[in-house]
JSON list of C-alpha atoms in Angstrom, two decimals:
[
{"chain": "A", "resi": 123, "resn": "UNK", "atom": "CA", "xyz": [-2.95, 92.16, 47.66]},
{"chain": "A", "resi": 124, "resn": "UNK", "atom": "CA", "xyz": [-2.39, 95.66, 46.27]},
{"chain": "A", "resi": 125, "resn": "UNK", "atom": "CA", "xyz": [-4.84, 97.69, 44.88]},
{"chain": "A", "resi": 126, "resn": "UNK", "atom": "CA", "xyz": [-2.93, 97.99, 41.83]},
{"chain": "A", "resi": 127, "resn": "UNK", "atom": "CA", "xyz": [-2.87, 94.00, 42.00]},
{"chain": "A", "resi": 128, "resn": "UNK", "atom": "CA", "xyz": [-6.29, 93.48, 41.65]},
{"chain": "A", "resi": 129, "resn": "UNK", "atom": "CA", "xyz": [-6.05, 95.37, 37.77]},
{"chain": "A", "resi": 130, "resn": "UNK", "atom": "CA", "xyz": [-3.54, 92.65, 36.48]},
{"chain": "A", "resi": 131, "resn": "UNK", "atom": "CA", "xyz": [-6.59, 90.93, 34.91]},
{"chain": "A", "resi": 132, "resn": "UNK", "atom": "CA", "xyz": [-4.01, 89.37, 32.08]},
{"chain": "A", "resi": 133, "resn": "UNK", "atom": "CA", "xyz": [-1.50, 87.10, 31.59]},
{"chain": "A", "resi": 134, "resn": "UNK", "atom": "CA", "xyz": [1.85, 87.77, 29.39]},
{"chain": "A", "resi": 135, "resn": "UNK", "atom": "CA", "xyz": [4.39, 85.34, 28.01]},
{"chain": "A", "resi": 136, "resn": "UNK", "atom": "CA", "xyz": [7.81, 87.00, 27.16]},
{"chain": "A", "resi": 137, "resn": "UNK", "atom": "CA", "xyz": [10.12, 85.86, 24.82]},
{"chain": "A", "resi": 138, "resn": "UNK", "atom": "CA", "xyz": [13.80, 87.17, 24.03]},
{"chain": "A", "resi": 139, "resn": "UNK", "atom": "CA", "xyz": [15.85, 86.48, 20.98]},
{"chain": "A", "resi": 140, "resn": "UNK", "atom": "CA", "xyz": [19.11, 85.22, 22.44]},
{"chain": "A", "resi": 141, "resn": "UNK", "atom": "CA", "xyz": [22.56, 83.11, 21.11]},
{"chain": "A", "resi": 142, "resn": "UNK", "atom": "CA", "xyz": [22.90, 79.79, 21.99]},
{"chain": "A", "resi": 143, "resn": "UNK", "atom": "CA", "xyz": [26.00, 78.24, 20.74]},
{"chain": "A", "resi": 144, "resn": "UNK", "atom": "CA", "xyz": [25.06, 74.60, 19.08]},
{"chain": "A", "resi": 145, "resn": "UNK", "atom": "CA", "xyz": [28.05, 71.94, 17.74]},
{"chain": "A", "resi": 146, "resn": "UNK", "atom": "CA", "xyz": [30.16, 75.31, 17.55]},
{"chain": "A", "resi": 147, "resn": "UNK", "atom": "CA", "xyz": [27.84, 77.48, 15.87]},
{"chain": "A", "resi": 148, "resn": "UNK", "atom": "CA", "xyz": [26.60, 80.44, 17.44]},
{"chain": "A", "resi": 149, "resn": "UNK", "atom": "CA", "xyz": [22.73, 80.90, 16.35]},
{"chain": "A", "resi": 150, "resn": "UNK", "atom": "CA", "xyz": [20.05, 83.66, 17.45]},
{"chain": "A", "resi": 151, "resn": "UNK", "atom": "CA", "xyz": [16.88, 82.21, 18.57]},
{"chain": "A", "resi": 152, "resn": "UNK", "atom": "CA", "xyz": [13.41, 83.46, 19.96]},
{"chain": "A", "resi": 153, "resn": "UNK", "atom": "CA", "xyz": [13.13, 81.96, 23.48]},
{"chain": "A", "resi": 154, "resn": "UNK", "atom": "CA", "xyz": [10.47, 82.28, 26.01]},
{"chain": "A", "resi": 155, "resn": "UNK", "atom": "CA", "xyz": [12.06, 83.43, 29.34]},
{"chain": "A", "resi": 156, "resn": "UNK", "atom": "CA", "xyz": [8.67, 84.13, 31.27]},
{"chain": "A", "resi": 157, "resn": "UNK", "atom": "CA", "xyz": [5.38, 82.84, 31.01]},
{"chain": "A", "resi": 158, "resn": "UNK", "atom": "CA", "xyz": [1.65, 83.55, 32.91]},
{"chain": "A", "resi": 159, "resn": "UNK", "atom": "CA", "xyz": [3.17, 87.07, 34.16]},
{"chain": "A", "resi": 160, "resn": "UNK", "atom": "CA", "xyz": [0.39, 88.91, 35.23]},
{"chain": "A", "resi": 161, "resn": "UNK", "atom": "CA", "xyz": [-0.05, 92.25, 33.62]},
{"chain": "A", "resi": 162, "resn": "UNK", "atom": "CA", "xyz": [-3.12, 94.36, 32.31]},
{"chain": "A", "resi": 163, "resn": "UNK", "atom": "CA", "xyz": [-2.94, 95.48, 28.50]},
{"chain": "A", "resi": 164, "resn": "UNK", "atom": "CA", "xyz": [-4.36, 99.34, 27.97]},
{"chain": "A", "resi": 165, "resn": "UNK", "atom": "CA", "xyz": [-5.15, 100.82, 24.26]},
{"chain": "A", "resi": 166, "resn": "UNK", "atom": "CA", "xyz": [-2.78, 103.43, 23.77]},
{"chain": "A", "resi": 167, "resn": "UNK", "atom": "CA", "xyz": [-3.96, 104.97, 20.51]},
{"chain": "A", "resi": 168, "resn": "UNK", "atom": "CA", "xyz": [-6.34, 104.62, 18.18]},
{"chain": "A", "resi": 169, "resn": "UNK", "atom": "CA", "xyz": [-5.44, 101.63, 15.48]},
{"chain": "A", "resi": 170, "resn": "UNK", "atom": "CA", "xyz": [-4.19, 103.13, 12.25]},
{"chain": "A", "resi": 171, "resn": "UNK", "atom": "CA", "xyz": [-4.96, 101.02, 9.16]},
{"chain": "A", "resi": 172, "resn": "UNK", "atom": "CA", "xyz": [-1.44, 101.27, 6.77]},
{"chain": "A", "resi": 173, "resn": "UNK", "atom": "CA", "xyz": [-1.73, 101.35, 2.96]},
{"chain": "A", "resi": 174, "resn": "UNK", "atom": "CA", "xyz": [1.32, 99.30, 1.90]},
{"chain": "A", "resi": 175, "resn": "UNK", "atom": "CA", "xyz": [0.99, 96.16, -0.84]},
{"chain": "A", "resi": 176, "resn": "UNK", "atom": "CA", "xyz": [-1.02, 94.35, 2.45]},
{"chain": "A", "resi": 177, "resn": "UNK", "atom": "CA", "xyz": [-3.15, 96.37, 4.70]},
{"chain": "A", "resi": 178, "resn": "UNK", "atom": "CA", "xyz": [-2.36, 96.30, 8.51]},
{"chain": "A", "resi": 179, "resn": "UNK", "atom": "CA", "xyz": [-3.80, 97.20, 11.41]},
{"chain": "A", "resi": 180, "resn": "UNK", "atom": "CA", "xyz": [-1.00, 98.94, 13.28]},
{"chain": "A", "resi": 181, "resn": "UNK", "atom": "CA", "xyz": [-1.75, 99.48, 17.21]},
{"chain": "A", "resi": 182, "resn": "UNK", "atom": "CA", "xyz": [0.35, 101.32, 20.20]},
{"chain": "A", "resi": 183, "resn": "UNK", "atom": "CA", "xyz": [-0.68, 100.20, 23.34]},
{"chain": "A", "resi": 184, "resn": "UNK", "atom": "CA", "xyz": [0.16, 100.21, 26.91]},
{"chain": "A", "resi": 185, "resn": "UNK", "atom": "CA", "xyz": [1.34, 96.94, 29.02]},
{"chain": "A", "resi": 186, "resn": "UNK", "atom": "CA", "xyz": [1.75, 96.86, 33.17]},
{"chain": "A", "resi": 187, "resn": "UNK", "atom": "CA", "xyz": [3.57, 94.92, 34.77]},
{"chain": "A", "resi": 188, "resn": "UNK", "atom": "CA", "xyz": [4.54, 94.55, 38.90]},
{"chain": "A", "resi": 189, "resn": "UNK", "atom": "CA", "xyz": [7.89, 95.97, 40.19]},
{"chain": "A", "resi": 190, "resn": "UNK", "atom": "CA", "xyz": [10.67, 93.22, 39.11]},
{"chain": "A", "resi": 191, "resn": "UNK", "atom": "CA", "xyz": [9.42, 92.50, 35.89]},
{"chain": "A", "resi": 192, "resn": "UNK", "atom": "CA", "xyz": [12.02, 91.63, 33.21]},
{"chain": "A", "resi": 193, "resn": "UNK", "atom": "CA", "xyz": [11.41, 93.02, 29.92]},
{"chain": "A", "resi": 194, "resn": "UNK", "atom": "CA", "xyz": [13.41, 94.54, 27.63]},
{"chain": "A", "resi": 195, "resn": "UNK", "atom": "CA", "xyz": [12.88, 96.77, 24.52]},
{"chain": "A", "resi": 196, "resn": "UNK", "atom": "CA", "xyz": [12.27, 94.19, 21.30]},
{"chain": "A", "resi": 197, "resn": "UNK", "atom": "CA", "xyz": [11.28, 91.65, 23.57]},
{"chain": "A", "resi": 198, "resn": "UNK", "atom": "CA", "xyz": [7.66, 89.49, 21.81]},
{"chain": "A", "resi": 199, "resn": "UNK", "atom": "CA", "xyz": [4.69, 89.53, 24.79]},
{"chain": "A", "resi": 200, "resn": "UNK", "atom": "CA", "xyz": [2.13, 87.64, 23.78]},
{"chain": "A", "resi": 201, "resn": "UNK", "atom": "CA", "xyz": [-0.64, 88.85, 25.94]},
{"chain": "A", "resi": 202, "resn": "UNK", "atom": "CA", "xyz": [-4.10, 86.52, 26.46]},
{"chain": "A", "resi": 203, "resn": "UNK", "atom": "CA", "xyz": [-7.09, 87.80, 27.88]},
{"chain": "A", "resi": 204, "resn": "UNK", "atom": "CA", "xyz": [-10.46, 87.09, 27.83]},
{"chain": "A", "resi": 205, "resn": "UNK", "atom": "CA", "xyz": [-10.10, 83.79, 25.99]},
{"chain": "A", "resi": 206, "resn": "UNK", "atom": "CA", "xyz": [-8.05, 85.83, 22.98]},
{"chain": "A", "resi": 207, "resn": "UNK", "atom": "CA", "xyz": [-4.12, 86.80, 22.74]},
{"chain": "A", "resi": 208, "resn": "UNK", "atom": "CA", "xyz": [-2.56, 89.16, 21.15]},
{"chain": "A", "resi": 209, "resn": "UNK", "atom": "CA", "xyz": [0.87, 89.65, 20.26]},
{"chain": "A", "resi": 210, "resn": "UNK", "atom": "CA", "xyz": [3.02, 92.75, 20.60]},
{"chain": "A", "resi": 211, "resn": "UNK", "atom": "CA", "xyz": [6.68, 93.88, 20.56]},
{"chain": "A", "resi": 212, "resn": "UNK", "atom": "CA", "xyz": [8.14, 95.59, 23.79]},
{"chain": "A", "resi": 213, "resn": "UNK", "atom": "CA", "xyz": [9.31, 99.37, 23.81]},
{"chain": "A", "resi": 214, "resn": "UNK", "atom": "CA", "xyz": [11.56, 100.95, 26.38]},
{"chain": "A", "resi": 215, "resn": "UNK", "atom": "CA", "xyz": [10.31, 100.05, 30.08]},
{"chain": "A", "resi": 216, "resn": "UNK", "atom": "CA", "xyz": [9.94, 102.70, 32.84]},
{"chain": "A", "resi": 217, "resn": "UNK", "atom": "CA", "xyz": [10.01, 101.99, 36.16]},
{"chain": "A", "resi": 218, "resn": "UNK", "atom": "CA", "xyz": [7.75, 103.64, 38.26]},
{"chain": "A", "resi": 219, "resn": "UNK", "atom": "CA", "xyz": [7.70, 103.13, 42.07]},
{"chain": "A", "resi": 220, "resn": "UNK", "atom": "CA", "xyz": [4.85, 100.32, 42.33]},
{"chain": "A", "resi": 221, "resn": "UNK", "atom": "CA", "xyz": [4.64, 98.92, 38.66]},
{"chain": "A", "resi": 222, "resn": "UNK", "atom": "CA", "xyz": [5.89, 98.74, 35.52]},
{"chain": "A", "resi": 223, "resn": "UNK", "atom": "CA", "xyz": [4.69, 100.45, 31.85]},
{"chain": "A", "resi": 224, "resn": "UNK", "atom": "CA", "xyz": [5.78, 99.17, 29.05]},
{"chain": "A", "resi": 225, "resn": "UNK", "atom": "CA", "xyz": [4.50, 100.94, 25.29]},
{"chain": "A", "resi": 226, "resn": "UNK", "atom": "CA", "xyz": [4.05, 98.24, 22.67]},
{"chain": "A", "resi": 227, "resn": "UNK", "atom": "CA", "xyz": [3.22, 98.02, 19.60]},
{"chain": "A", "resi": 228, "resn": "UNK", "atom": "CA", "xyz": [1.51, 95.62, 17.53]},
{"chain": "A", "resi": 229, "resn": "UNK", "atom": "CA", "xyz": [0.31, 94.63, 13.80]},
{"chain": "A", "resi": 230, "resn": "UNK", "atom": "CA", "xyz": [-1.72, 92.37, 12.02]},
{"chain": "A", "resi": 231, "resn": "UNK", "atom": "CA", "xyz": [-3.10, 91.71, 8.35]},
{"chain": "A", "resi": 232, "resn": "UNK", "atom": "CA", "xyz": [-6.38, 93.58, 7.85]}
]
């Protein structure tokens, strides 16, 4: 194991929105192409707290991944850790030699 192994302390499920053609009918749907990738989740920066007609909590975080991971920008990672999840939306990928870093961002209702 890698010593950049050992900090993939989380687990990610990925899901893609993708067309699937039913009785003729081409539809978009949300479907989970990975699940239990191991990743670790970072805080990016600091959680801003928006002022529309429903407060959120808007975050921008860091995700890593191993080499070979397949995610794509607008892809939904759900990531669980320590008995919680949380659920983000994928930014562009780069590729670094030995891992993965994806930004992400999330919201929630405050």
């Amino acid at each position: 194991m890698s010593a950049l192994n050992r900090f993939r302390n989380h687990t990610c499920d990925i899901y893609r929105i993708e067309s699937q053609v039913i009785n003729g009918i081409t539809k978009h749907a949300e479907i989970l192409k990975y699940s239990g990738v191991p990743c670790h989740l970072s805080q990016g920066k600091l959680p801003v707290v928006s002022n529309g007609e429903t407060p959120a909590i808007e975050t921008s975080d860091k995700v890593f991944f191993d080499t070979g991971v397949d995610v794509l920008p607008g892809d939904k990672l759900i990531i669980k850790f320590n008995g919680s999840e949380r659920k983000y939306t994928a930014g562009k990928p780069f590729y670094y030699t030995r891992h993965v870093e994806v930004p992400v961002t999330g919201s929630e209702k405050a």
